[in-house]
Structure formats: C-alpha cells, structure tokens
Coordinates of C-alpha atoms and ligand atoms in Angstrom, one line a residue:
M1 CA -5.5 27.0 -0.1
E2 CA -6.2 29.8 2.4
L3 CA -5.4 28.3 5.8
D4 CA -7.3 30.9 7.8
K5 CA -10.5 30.1 5.8
M6 CA -10.6 26.4 6.1
D7 CA -14.1 24.9 5.9
E8 CA -14.7 21.2 6.8
N9 CA -17.4 21.1 4.2
D10 CA -14.9 21.6 1.4
W11 CA -13.2 18.3 2.3
K12 CA -14.3 14.7 2.3
Y13 CA -13.0 11.4 3.6
H14 CA -10.6 9.8 1.1
G15 CA -8.9 6.9 2.8
E16 CA -6.5 5.8 5.4
G17 CA -3.8 3.4 6.4
N18 CA -2.3 2.4 9.7
K19 CA -0.7 5.7 10.5
S20 CA -2.5 8.4 8.6
L21 CA -5.9 9.5 7.4
V22 CA -6.4 11.4 4.1
V23 CA -9.2 13.8 3.1
S24 CA -9.6 15.3 -0.4
H25 CA -10.8 18.7 -1.4
I26 CA -14.1 18.6 -3.2
Q27 CA -13.0 21.1 -5.9
H28 CA -9.2 21.3 -6.0
S29 CA -6.9 18.4 -6.7
R30 CA -5.4 18.4 -3.2
V31 CA -5.4 16.1 -0.3
L32 CA -4.6 16.6 3.4
R33 CA -2.8 13.8 5.2
L34 CA -3.4 13.8 8.9
L35 CA -1.6 11.5 11.3
K36 CA -3.4 9.1 13.7
Y37 CA -2.6 7.6 17.1
P38 CA -4.1 4.7 19.1
S39 CA -7.5 5.6 20.5
E40 CA -6.6 4.4 24.0
D41 CA -4.1 7.2 24.2
A42 CA -6.9 9.7 23.3
E43 CA -8.2 9.4 26.8
N44 CA -5.0 10.9 28.2
T45 CA -4.8 13.5 25.5
H46 CA -4.9 17.2 25.8
Q47 CA -3.4 17.7 29.2
I48 CA -2.9 21.4 29.4
H49 CA 0.1 22.1 31.6
E50 CA 1.8 25.4 31.7
E51 CA 0.1 26.4 28.5
V52 CA 1.6 23.5 26.5
V53 CA -0.7 21.0 24.9
Y54 CA 0.7 17.5 25.2
I55 CA -0.2 15.0 22.6
P56 CA 0.2 11.2 22.8
F57 CA 1.6 11.4 19.4
F58 CA 2.5 8.1 17.6
F59 CA 5.0 7.2 20.2
P60 CA 4.6 6.5 23.9
T61 CA 6.4 9.8 24.7
K62 CA 4.1 12.8 24.8
Q63 CA 4.9 15.6 22.3
T64 CA 4.1 19.2 22.3
T65 CA 2.5 20.9 19.3
E66 CA 5.9 22.1 18.2
Q67 CA 7.3 18.5 18.4
A68 CA 4.3 17.3 16.4
F69 CA 5.1 19.9 13.7
Q70 CA 8.7 18.8 13.7
H71 CA 7.6 15.2 13.3
I72 CA 5.6 15.9 10.2
L73 CA 8.5 18.1 8.9
N74 CA 10.8 15.0 9.3
I75 CA 8.4 13.0 7.2
V76 CA 8.6 15.6 4.4
D77 CA 12.4 15.9 4.7
Y78 CA 12.8 12.2 4.6
S79 CA 10.6 11.8 1.6
R80 CA 12.3 14.7 -0.2
N81 CA 15.9 14.2 0.7
V82 CA 16.3 10.4 1.2
M83 CA 13.5 8.6 -0.8
K84 CA 13.1 11.0 -3.7
P85 CA 16.8 10.8 -4.9
L86 CA 16.5 7.0 -4.7
L87 CA 13.2 6.5 -6.4
G88 CA 13.3 9.4 -8.9
E89 CA 12.1 13.0 -9.0
K90 CA 9.2 12.2 -11.3
Y91 CA 7.6 9.6 -9.0
V92 CA 7.7 11.2 -5.6
H93 CA 5.6 14.1 -4.3
S94 CA 6.7 15.0 -0.9
G95 CA 4.1 17.7 -0.1
E96 CA 4.3 20.5 2.3
V97 CA 3.6 20.8 6.0
V98 CA 0.6 23.0 6.9
K99 CA -0.7 24.3 10.2
L100 CA -4.4 24.0 10.3
P101 CA -6.9 25.8 12.5
L102 CA -7.8 23.4 15.4
D103 CA -11.5 24.2 15.0
F104 CA -11.4 23.0 11.4
V105 CA -9.6 19.8 12.2
R106 CA -12.0 18.9 15.0
K107 CA -15.1 19.5 12.9
L108 CA -13.5 17.6 10.0
S109 CA -12.8 14.7 12.3
L110 CA -16.4 14.5 13.4
K111 CA -17.7 14.9 9.9
I112 CA -15.7 12.0 8.5
Q113 CA -15.9 9.6 11.4
Q114 CA -18.9 7.6 10.1
E115 CA -17.1 7.0 6.8
R116 CA -14.1 5.4 8.3
P117 CA -13.8 1.6 8.0
E118 CA -14.3 -0.3 11.2
L119 CA -11.0 -2.1 11.0
R120 CA -9.1 1.3 11.1
C121 CA -11.1 2.7 14.1
D122 CA -8.6 1.4 16.6
K123 CA -6.8 4.7 16.0
V124 CA -8.1 8.3 16.0
M125 CA -7.2 11.2 13.9
D126 CA -4.9 13.8 15.5
T127 CA -7.1 16.8 16.3
F128 CA -4.7 18.4 18.7
S129 CA -1.5 19.4 16.9
G130 CA -3.2 21.2 13.9
C131 CA -0.4 19.9 11.7
G132 CA -1.0 18.1 8.5
L133 CA 0.6 17.4 5.1
C134 CA -0.8 18.9 1.9
L135 CA -0.2 16.9 -1.2
P136 CA -1.5 16.7 -4.8
N137 CA -4.4 14.4 -5.2
L138 CA -2.7 11.5 -7.1
T139 CA -6.0 9.9 -8.1
H140 CA -6.4 12.8 -10.5
L141 CA -4.4 13.5 -13.6
S142 CA -2.7 16.9 -14.2
P143 CA -5.0 19.3 -16.0
C144 CA -2.8 19.5 -19.1
H145 CA -5.1 16.9 -20.7
F146 CA -8.4 16.6 -21.7
G147 CA -11.0 16.6 -24.3
D148 CA -12.4 13.3 -23.0
H149 CA -15.4 13.3 -20.6
R150 CA -14.4 10.0 -18.9
P151 CA -13.0 10.5 -15.4
P152 CA -9.5 9.2 -14.7
L153 CA -9.0 5.7 -13.3
C154 CA -6.4 5.2 -10.6
V155 CA -5.0 1.9 -9.4
E156 CA -3.1 1.9 -6.1
I157 CA -0.9 -1.1 -5.4
K158 CA 1.0 -1.8 -2.2
P159 CA 3.5 -4.2 -3.7
K160 CA 5.5 -5.3 -0.6
C161 CA 8.9 -7.0 -0.7
G162 CA 9.8 -8.1 -4.2
F163 CA 12.8 -10.3 -3.7
L164 CA 14.0 -13.4 -1.8
P165 CA 16.7 -12.6 0.8
F166 CA 20.2 -13.3 -0.3
S167 CA 22.1 -12.6 2.9
R168 CA 24.4 -15.2 4.3
H169 CA 22.9 -14.4 7.7
V170 CA 19.6 -16.1 6.8
T171 CA 19.3 -19.2 9.0
K172 CA 16.0 -20.7 7.8
E173 CA 16.3 -22.2 4.3
C174 CA 12.6 -21.6 3.5
K175 CA 13.3 -17.8 3.5
R176 CA 15.4 -18.3 0.4
K177 CA 12.6 -20.2 -1.4
V178 CA 9.4 -18.6 -0.3
C179 CA 8.9 -14.9 -0.2
R180 CA 7.9 -13.0 2.9
F181 CA 4.5 -11.9 1.6
C182 CA 3.5 -15.5 0.8
M183 CA 4.6 -16.8 4.2
H184 CA 3.0 -13.9 5.9
Q185 CA -0.3 -14.7 4.3
H186 CA -0.6 -17.9 6.3
F187 CA 0.2 -16.1 9.5
K188 CA -2.3 -13.4 8.8
L189 CA -5.0 -16.0 8.0
A190 CA -4.3 -17.8 11.3
N191 CA -4.5 -14.5 13.2
G192 CA -7.8 -13.5 11.5
K193 CA -6.4 -10.4 9.7
W194 CA -7.8 -11.8 6.5
N195 CA -10.2 -14.6 5.7
R196 CA -8.7 -15.9 2.5
L197 CA -5.2 -16.4 1.2
S198 CA -4.1 -14.1 -1.5
R199 CA -2.7 -15.7 -4.7
Y200 CA -0.7 -12.5 -5.3
C201 CA 3.1 -12.9 -5.1
P202 CA 5.2 -9.7 -5.2
L203 CA 7.9 -11.6 -7.1
D204 CA 5.6 -11.8 -10.0
L205 CA 4.9 -8.1 -10.0
F206 CA 8.5 -7.3 -9.8
S207 CA 9.6 -9.8 -12.4
G208 CA 9.6 -7.5 -15.3
S209 CA 7.8 -10.2 -17.3
K210 CA 4.5 -8.9 -18.7
Q211 CA 3.0 -12.3 -18.3
R212 CA 3.9 -12.6 -14.6
M213 CA 2.9 -9.0 -13.9
Y214 CA -0.4 -9.8 -15.5
I215 CA -1.0 -12.7 -13.2
A216 CA 0.1 -10.7 -10.2
I217 CA -2.5 -8.0 -11.0
K218 CA -5.2 -10.5 -11.8
N219 CA -4.5 -12.1 -8.4
L220 CA -4.7 -8.7 -6.7
L221 CA -8.1 -8.0 -8.3
E222 CA -9.4 -11.3 -7.0
E223 CA -8.2 -10.7 -3.4
P224 CA -7.3 -7.1 -2.9
Q225 CA -6.7 -7.2 0.9
N226 CA -4.7 -4.0 1.6
N227 CA -2.6 -4.3 -1.5
L228 CA -5.0 -2.9 -4.1
K229 CA -7.5 0.0 -4.4
I230 CA -9.1 1.4 -7.5
F231 CA -10.5 4.9 -7.9
K232 CA -12.6 6.5 -10.6
G233 CA -12.7 10.2 -10.7
G234 CA -11.1 10.3 -7.3
E235 CA -13.7 8.0 -5.7
L236 CA -12.9 4.6 -4.4
I237 CA -14.7 2.0 -6.4
Y238 CA -12.9 -1.2 -5.6
S239 CA -11.0 -2.4 -2.5
C240 CA -11.3 -5.0 0.2
K241 CA -14.7 -4.8 1.9
D242 CA -15.0 -3.5 5.4
D243 CA -16.4 -6.9 6.3
A244 CA -13.4 -8.8 5.2
K245 CA -15.5 -12.0 4.9
Q246 CA -17.1 -10.5 1.8
Q247 CA -15.4 -10.5 -1.5
P248 CA -15.5 -7.3 -3.6
D249 CA -17.6 -7.6 -6.7
L250 CA -15.6 -8.0 -9.9
N251 CA -18.7 -7.6 -12.0
E252 CA -19.4 -4.3 -10.5
L253 CA -15.8 -3.3 -11.3
V254 CA -16.3 -4.4 -14.9
Q255 CA -19.4 -2.2 -15.2
H256 CA -17.2 0.8 -14.1
L257 CA -14.5 -0.2 -16.6
W258 CA -16.6 -1.0 -19.5
P259 CA -16.9 2.6 -20.9
Y260 CA -13.1 2.7 -21.0
F261 CA -12.6 -0.5 -22.9
H262 CA -15.5 -0.5 -25.2
H263 CA -14.6 -0.6 -28.9
S264 CA -17.0 0.2 -31.6
N265 CA -16.3 -3.1 -33.4
G266 CA -18.2 -5.3 -31.1
H267 CA -19.2 -6.4 -27.6
Q268 CA -16.5 -6.8 -25.1
S269 CA -16.8 -9.6 -22.6
S270 CA -16.0 -9.0 -18.9
K271 CA -12.8 -11.0 -19.4
T272 CA -11.7 -8.9 -22.3
V273 CA -12.4 -5.7 -20.3
L274 CA -10.4 -6.9 -17.4
T275 CA -7.6 -8.1 -19.6
E276 CA -7.3 -4.7 -21.3
F277 CA -7.5 -3.0 -17.9
I278 CA -4.6 -5.1 -16.6
Q279 CA -2.6 -4.5 -19.8
V280 CA -2.9 -0.7 -19.3
I281 CA -1.6 -1.1 -15.7
C282 CA 1.3 -3.3 -16.8
S283 CA 2.3 -0.9 -19.6
A284 CA 2.2 2.1 -17.2
L285 CA 4.3 0.1 -14.7
L286 CA 6.8 -0.8 -17.3
S287 CA 7.1 2.7 -18.8
T288 CA 10.4 4.4 -18.1
G289 CA 8.7 7.7 -17.8
D290 CA 11.5 9.2 -19.9
S291 CA 10.8 11.5 -22.8
N292 CA 14.0 10.4 -24.4
R293 CA 13.2 6.9 -25.6
S294 CA 16.2 6.5 -27.8
G295 CA 19.3 4.6 -26.7
E296 CA 19.7 1.5 -24.6
Q297 CA 18.2 1.6 -21.2
R298 CA 20.3 0.1 -18.4
K299 CA 18.6 -3.1 -17.3
M300 CA 18.2 -4.5 -13.9
Q301 CA 18.9 -8.2 -13.6
L302 CA 18.6 -10.6 -10.7
S303 CA 20.1 -14.0 -10.4
D304 CA 17.7 -16.9 -11.2
S305 CA 17.4 -18.2 -7.7
R306 CA 16.0 -14.9 -6.5
V307 CA 13.1 -14.5 -8.9
L308 CA 10.6 -17.3 -8.2
C309 CA 8.8 -17.9 -5.0
E310 CA 8.0 -21.6 -4.3
A311 CA 4.7 -20.8 -2.6
S312 CA 3.3 -18.8 -5.6
P313 CA 0.6 -20.2 -7.7
L314 CA 2.8 -19.7 -10.7
H315 CA 5.5 -22.0 -9.3
R316 CA 2.8 -24.7 -8.8
D317 CA 1.5 -24.2 -12.3
L318 CA 5.0 -24.9 -13.6
L319 CA 5.3 -28.0 -11.5
R320 CA 1.8 -29.2 -12.5
N321 CA 2.8 -28.8 -16.2
D322 CA 6.0 -30.6 -15.6
V323 CA 8.2 -27.6 -16.5
P324 CA 11.5 -27.9 -14.7
I325 CA 11.9 -24.6 -12.9
Q326 CA 15.5 -24.0 -13.7
S327 CA 15.0 -24.6 -17.4
A328 CA 11.9 -22.4 -17.3
L329 CA 14.0 -19.7 -15.9
H330 CA 16.6 -20.0 -18.7
M331 CA 14.1 -20.4 -21.5
G332 CA 13.2 -16.8 -21.4
A333 CA 15.8 -15.7 -23.9
L334 CA 15.6 -18.7 -26.1
H335 CA 12.1 -19.9 -26.5
P336 CA 9.6 -17.8 -28.4
Y337 CA 6.6 -19.2 -26.4
T338 CA 7.7 -18.7 -22.9
W339 CA 7.8 -16.2 -20.2
Q340 CA 10.8 -14.2 -19.0
A341 CA 11.4 -15.1 -15.4
V342 CA 14.6 -13.2 -15.1
L343 CA 14.1 -9.6 -14.1
V344 CA 15.0 -7.4 -17.0
F345 CA 13.3 -4.1 -16.8
P346 CA 15.1 -0.8 -17.3
K347 CA 16.5 0.7 -14.1
T348 CA 14.3 3.8 -14.4
V349 CA 11.0 1.9 -14.3
S350 CA 9.2 2.7 -11.0
L351 CA 9.1 -0.9 -9.9
A352 CA 12.9 -1.3 -10.5
K353 CA 13.5 1.8 -8.5
I354 CA 11.4 0.5 -5.6
L355 CA 13.1 -2.9 -5.8
Q356 CA 16.6 -1.4 -5.7
A357 CA 15.6 0.5 -2.6
Q358 CA 14.2 -2.6 -1.0
M359 CA 17.3 -4.5 -1.7
M360 CA 19.3 -2.1 0.4
D361 CA 18.2 -4.6 3.0
N362 CA 21.2 -6.8 2.1
L363 CA 21.8 -8.4 5.5
D364 CA 18.2 -9.4 6.2
I365 CA 16.7 -8.7 9.6
E366 CA 18.7 -11.7 10.9
G367 CA 22.0 -10.0 10.0
L368 CA 20.8 -6.6 10.9
Y369 CA 19.4 -7.3 14.4
P370 CA 22.8 -7.9 16.0
L371 CA 24.0 -4.6 14.5
Y372 CA 20.9 -2.8 16.0
K373 CA 21.9 -4.3 19.4
R374 CA 25.4 -2.9 18.9
V375 CA 24.0 0.6 18.3
E376 CA 21.7 0.2 21.2
Q377 CA 24.5 -0.6 23.5
Y378 CA 26.7 2.1 22.2
L379 CA 23.9 4.7 22.7
E380 CA 23.5 3.6 26.3
E381 CA 27.3 4.0 26.9
F382 CA 27.9 7.1 24.7
P383 CA 24.6 9.0 24.1
K384 CA 26.4 11.6 22.0
E385 CA 26.9 10.4 18.4
S386 CA 30.3 10.9 16.7
E387 CA 30.8 11.2 12.9
K388 CA 33.4 8.9 11.6
H389 CA 34.3 7.1 8.3
V390 CA 31.9 4.3 7.5
P391 CA 33.7 1.0 6.7
S392 CA 32.3 -1.2 3.9
E393 CA 32.8 -4.5 5.8
D394 CA 31.8 -5.2 9.3
D395 CA 34.9 -4.4 11.4
G396 CA 33.0 -4.5 14.6
S397 CA 32.7 -0.8 14.7
I398 CA 29.7 1.3 15.7
E399 CA 30.0 3.3 12.4
Y400 CA 29.3 0.2 10.3
A401 CA 26.4 -0.8 12.5
V402 CA 24.8 2.7 12.3
A403 CA 25.2 2.9 8.5
K404 CA 23.5 -0.5 8.1
V405 CA 20.7 0.3 10.5
L406 CA 20.0 3.5 8.4
Q407 CA 20.2 1.5 5.2
Y408 CA 17.7 -1.1 6.5
R409 CA 15.3 1.6 7.5
V410 CA 15.3 2.9 3.9
A411 CA 14.6 -0.6 2.7
M412 CA 11.7 -0.9 5.2
T413 CA 10.1 2.2 3.8
A414 CA 10.4 0.9 0.2
K415 CA 8.9 -2.5 1.3
D416 CA 5.8 -0.7 2.6
C417 CA 5.3 2.0 0.0
S418 CA 2.5 2.2 -2.6
I419 CA 2.4 2.9 -6.3
M420 CA -0.5 4.9 -7.9
I421 CA -1.1 4.5 -11.6
T422 CA -3.6 7.1 -12.9
F423 CA -4.8 7.1 -16.4
A424 CA -7.5 8.5 -18.6
P425 CA -8.5 7.9 -22.3
C426 CA -7.3 10.6 -24.7
G427 CA -8.8 11.5 -28.0
E428 CA -7.2 10.4 -31.2
D429 CA -6.0 13.9 -32.2
E430 CA -5.0 14.9 -28.6
K431 CA -1.3 15.7 -28.6
L432 CA 0.6 14.4 -25.6
Q433 CA 4.3 14.1 -25.0
P434 CA 5.3 10.5 -25.8
H435 CA 6.3 9.6 -22.2
L436 CA 2.8 10.6 -20.9
E437 CA 0.9 8.2 -23.1
I438 CA 0.4 4.5 -23.5
Q439 CA -1.4 2.4 -26.0
P440 CA -1.2 -1.2 -24.9
T441 CA -4.5 -2.1 -26.7
K442 CA -6.8 -0.3 -29.1
S443 CA -7.3 2.6 -26.8
R444 CA -4.8 5.4 -26.0
F445 CA -4.4 6.7 -22.5
A446 CA -2.7 9.6 -20.8
F447 CA -1.1 8.3 -17.6
S448 CA 1.0 9.1 -14.5
V449 CA 2.8 6.9 -12.0
S450 CA 3.6 8.0 -8.5
I451 CA 5.1 6.4 -5.4
L452 CA 3.5 7.3 -2.0
D453 CA 3.7 6.6 1.7
L454 CA 7.4 7.1 2.0
D455 CA 7.5 7.8 5.7
P456 CA 10.6 7.0 7.8
K457 CA 10.2 3.8 9.8
P458 CA 11.0 4.2 13.4
Y459 CA 14.3 2.9 14.7
E460 CA 12.4 1.3 17.5
S461 CA 10.4 -1.0 15.1
I462 CA 13.5 -3.1 14.4
P463 CA 13.1 -5.4 17.4
H464 CA 9.5 -5.8 16.3
Q465 CA 10.5 -6.7 12.8
Y466 CA 13.0 -9.3 14.2
K467 CA 10.3 -11.0 16.3
L468 CA 7.7 -10.9 13.5
D469 CA 10.1 -12.4 11.1
T470 CA 10.7 -15.4 13.4
K471 CA 7.0 -15.8 14.0
I472 CA 6.1 -15.7 10.3
V473 CA 8.8 -18.2 9.4
N474 CA 8.0 -20.6 12.3
Y475 CA 4.3 -20.4 11.6
Y476 CA 4.9 -21.1 8.0
L477 CA 7.1 -24.1 8.7
K478 CA 4.8 -25.7 11.2
S479 CA 1.6 -24.8 9.4
T480 CA 0.0 -27.8 7.8
I481 CA -1.5 -25.6 5.1
T482 CA -0.3 -26.9 1.8
T483 CA -0.2 -24.8 -1.3
Q484 CA -3.0 -26.9 -2.7
E485 CA -5.3 -25.1 -0.3
L486 CA -5.0 -21.8 -2.1
P487 CA -8.5 -20.9 -3.4
P488 CA -9.1 -21.6 -7.0
S489 CA -8.9 -18.5 -9.3
S490 CA -12.3 -17.1 -9.9
L491 CA -11.3 -15.0 -12.9
Y492 CA -9.7 -17.7 -15.0
S493 CA -9.1 -21.4 -14.6
E494 CA -5.6 -22.6 -13.8
R495 CA -5.3 -23.9 -17.3
Q496 CA -6.0 -20.6 -18.8
D497 CA -3.4 -19.1 -16.5
C498 CA -0.9 -21.4 -18.1
M499 CA -2.0 -20.6 -21.6
L500 CA -1.4 -17.0 -20.7
L501 CA 1.9 -17.8 -19.3
F502 CA 3.2 -19.4 -22.4
H503 CA 2.0 -16.6 -24.6
P504 CA 4.8 -15.1 -26.8
V505 CA 6.7 -12.2 -25.2
Ligands
5MY601 O1 5.5 -5.5 8.8 P1 4.5 -5.7 7.7 O2 5.1 -6.3 6.5 O3 3.3 -6.5 8.2 O4 4.0 -4.3 7.2 C1 3.1 -3.4 8.0 C2 1.8 -3.3 7.2 O5 1.1 -4.5 7.2 P2 0.9 -5.5 5.9 O6 1.7 -6.7 6.1 O7 1.3 -4.7 4.7 O8 -0.6 -5.8 6.0 C3 0.8 -2.3 7.8 O9 -0.3 -2.2 6.9 P3 -1.8 -2.4 7.5 O10 -2.0 -1.5 8.7 O11 -1.9 -3.8 7.8 O12 -2.6 -2.0 6.3 C4 1.5 -0.9 7.9 O13 1.8 -0.4 6.6 C5 2.8 -1.0 8.7 O14 3.5 0.2 8.6 P4 3.3 1.3 9.8 O15 3.6 0.7 11.1 O16 2.0 1.9 9.6 O17 4.4 2.4 9.4 C6 3.7 -2.1 8.2 O18 4.8 -2.2 9.1 P5 6.3 -2.1 8.7 O19 6.9 -3.4 8.5 O20 6.4 -1.3 7.5 O21 6.9 -1.4 9.9
ATP602 N1 -1.4 12.2 -2.4 C1 -2.4 11.3 -2.4 N2 -3.4 11.4 -3.4 C2 -4.4 10.6 -3.3 N3 -4.6 9.7 -2.4 C3 -3.7 9.5 -1.4 C4 -2.6 10.3 -1.4 N4 -1.8 10.0 -0.3 C5 -2.5 9.0 0.3 N5 -3.6 8.7 -0.4 C6 -4.6 7.7 0.0 O1 -4.8 7.6 1.4 C7 -4.5 6.2 1.8 C8 -3.7 6.3 3.1 O2 -2.5 6.9 2.9 P1 -1.1 6.3 3.3 O3 -0.8 5.0 2.6 O4 -0.1 7.4 3.2 O5 -1.4 5.9 4.8 P2 -0.5 5.2 5.9 O6 -1.3 5.2 7.2 O7 0.8 5.9 6.0 O8 -0.3 3.8 5.3 P3 0.3 2.5 6.0 O9 -0.8 1.6 6.5 O10 1.1 1.8 4.9 O11 1.2 2.9 7.1 C9 -3.7 5.6 0.7 O12 -3.8 4.2 0.6 C10 -4.2 6.3 -0.6 O13 -5.4 5.6 -1.0

C-alpha cells in the first residue's frame, strides 16, 4: 500500500462498531480501521491554535495529531503485547499504524457516509488525525488455497461473557444463576436497543459441547443483533437489519449457502443446509489450530455450577422434559445419549483462550469497584506511580488494587472481542496441512479462525460498568418478563431442539 498514492475509490465501506469504522480495499486483502468519535464533538473539532490541530478524540480531553497517533499505537501495542500472548499467536492480527493523507480520509468519509447504518451515525469517522490501522482482511482466506471457484464464507461472532461469576463479592444471588448476557437482554429490550429477545446464551457457545454450541449458533442465526454477521467473498450477506424491527431473512441466507452444501446425491432441504453450515462453524471453533494432533490436549474444565444459565432456553427445555439439572450435568460422561454440559475443550481452542482471558475477572465488578476507588484515591494523593511487588491476596495495598484493575481491563477486552471463522470448500485432491482443514460433513473446507477487536478498555469505564451491572441486575429482578415470553424458535420447534440435545456425542 503506497500511502502517498491513496485513492478513496480503491476502498469501500466494510462495517463498523461503536468505536471504529472499517473500509476494505477493492483488490487487496486489506482493511483500514479508522476510529470514530461522538458527532456532537465534531462541531468543536479542528480548532487550529498555534499550528496544532486539536481533535475531540474519543475522550473529553482534546488531543493533538501526535496524541491521536499515540492512541492508535497503544491499541496495537496492547493487542500485540497483552492480548496476543494470552489468546495465541495464530488467532490475533494486531496490524500496523498508518499515517494517511488527510485529503484521502476526508474524501473517503464522504464516499462511505450513505452506506453507514443509521444506528451508528451518532458517531463520525475521524478525518482529522490522518491515523488509522491497517489489517489483513479476515473475511478472506490466505491465498495458499484454491482451485475452487466458490468465494469464502466468513462468520463473525461477538460471543460476550461465557461464564457465571464465581467471586465471593457477588451480592445478588441471581448473578450466580443467570448470565450477564441473558439478563442484559431484558434491559436492552426495555431501553429499545433491540425489539426481540435473543435466545442465544454465551454459556452454550462456550460449553465445549457440540450440541450446545449448535443451539447457540442456531439462536444467533435467528436473532443476530450485534452478535453475528456473515460475509461471502468479503461482502456482508447476513446481519441484523438497519431497521431493528425487521428480522433478517433466513431463506435468503440459505440461497447463499446452498452452493456450499449441495451434494450430488440429492436435494438438500433448507434445514439440512443450515445444519451443515452450523456444523462447519462448530468444527472450526473446536479445532485446536495445531498441526501436531498427536498427544493428549490439556482440557479446560469448569465446575458444574458455572456452566448452565437458568434463563437460557436450554435450561427451560431440560425443566420441561423433567431432566434434573444436576444429573443432566453429570450424565455427560456416563450416558451415551446425552450432552456434555461440562466444559471440556482443549485449552488451545480459540473459545477456551477467550474464556480464560474473560475469567481474569475473578472478583466481579462488585469486588473490583472498591479497588478501583482505592487506586483513584491513591492517584489523587500520589500522582506519580511507584513500582513495587504485587501481593497475591488483598493486603489493603495500592499494588494489589492496581494489579487487579489491570487484570479486570484485560477481561473486559476479552468479554467484548469477536471471533471470525472464515472457510471455503476445497477440492478433493487439494493438499492442505491438516490443521487448516475440516470435514464435519461430506464437504471438505479450508478454514481460519481469528480474534479481533482487542482494544484496551479505558480505566474510566469501570465506574460505568459498576453502575450498568447494578441496573441490569435490578431491572432483571424487578422485570415481570418470564422466560416463557421468549419468542418461539422459528428454525426448529422446541421439541426438535431437545431431540438434537439428546443426540449421541
Ligand atoms: O458493556 P456491554 O456489555 O454492553 O458492552 C458494550 C457493547 O454492547 P453490547 O452489550 O455488546 O451490545 C458495545 O457494542 P455495541 O455498540 O452495542 O454494538 C461496545 O462494544 C462497547 O465497547 P466500546 O465502548 O465500544 O469499547 C461495550 O462496552 P464495554 O463493556 O466493552 O466497555
Ligand atoms: N481485520 C478485519 N478484517 C475484516 N473485517 C474486519 C476486520 N476488523 C474489523 N472488521 C469488521 O469491522 C467491524 C467493526 O470493527 P470492530 O469490531 O473492531 O469495531 P469496534 O467499533 O471496535 O467494535 P465495538 O462495537 O465492539 O467497540 C467488525 O464487526 C468486522 O465486521
């Protein structure tokens, strides 16, 4: 990429989240990630004072171009030096900071404006610093493959927090039974963020059980919200609609998928196509990504009480079928026709890596917040930090509090990251390294798994997290919405879900 010859016509709108906007190159497998800031700040933007451009960049404090560059550099450093060692070299692409011509960025911003979803237009793209992040386009597969004409499919999942808090600091009993995502759904519905409750429960996705993962992905397909996007050949083909009242069209998705799951020996029903599609996703998510498959993989295991969320449709299915929860949890190893509720996937699996990082939040926000206050107070009294030994137990020291706050921020990043699973069919005689292929059904696929959006979460967001946690829990407790009010599954009947559940593992 020649930075002095940047042309906005070589780039197109690709997607965005709350903090950044992404454009992709029309020929090369590259994306540019540009940061955003609230549009009300844009009015005060660009005050030129003593030849310095001030930018209302992400935080209330104004930043110079140099500070903006440093800010993006911090994002890369954090991804490379903190998150990558935790999540694994093979899953993380930290990218590189680039300085872009301002003229290019401004023209690009105008060009893509009409493609941006309305719900994201409360923020504007940064057109003042000229700084961005250049990354590989993860919706593509590396060029080492392909004799096949079918473009790669890419599934992006934002899994959110996959465990129930185990901290002794938790004061509300419901937090030990119902996961944060499921509780938050009710709060989001009440606030108009979404119009329908999602049946997805992160604890199913992180369960390590193929059946539960299958159900989690099926539920994401039915109600993607901001947790699922599907790309084909780098183009977004399935996600929540801009008008959140509308549901995305699963039949349309099946039409896209059909050429990938069509077998010569007969007609595939929509359901079979979706089933095979989900199986490919599960296989990729469960792959260890290691070329060396011999030898026992170290397994990750959670205690029974942490693996099932009482608000999840799965839990209700068990109750409806009169399966005692605790015995269901234990049956995994004993019964040939049951599901494994206990998390048993190898530690190198992407989901296990993410979960381990999330669980660095071992105090819960309720236990962390007083430590945050301790740090706040210390910083007021002694603004210059000192480096001292970090105690493993809380001895009332500032060192312990600082270490825990840092640990919590890592967990926050892991609770908000996304996974991209990209795959494409490969021919029967195409030779691939074993760790780069999966064959969950009749078809063989080359695939890759990546973890993205690994930005550091600001220290200042901890008080917000503390307040939000209280609001979510209080709303959930007082809400009259019962779990019966979950919308019925449109993909399969509840009964079929159960049949799936009790399929052999
Ligand atoms: O707090 P949460 O769990 O609602 O997560 C926020 C996300 O909302 P979600 O619940 O996933 O719809 C939120 O996502 P959306 O904007 O709702 O798509 C952001 O990812 C936000 O992170 P940041 O402030 O942009 O760095 C996320 O904030 P952090 O908690 O990561 O700070
Ligand atoms: N390297 C990449 N390759 C392909 N697509 C990408 C890449 N990085 C980001 N994207 C796409 O751009 C979207 C926005 O990026 P990202 O999730 O980093 O934004 P964000 O604003 O930081 O998110 P959040 O709302 O979680 O804060 C992603 O959902 C993904 O679809």
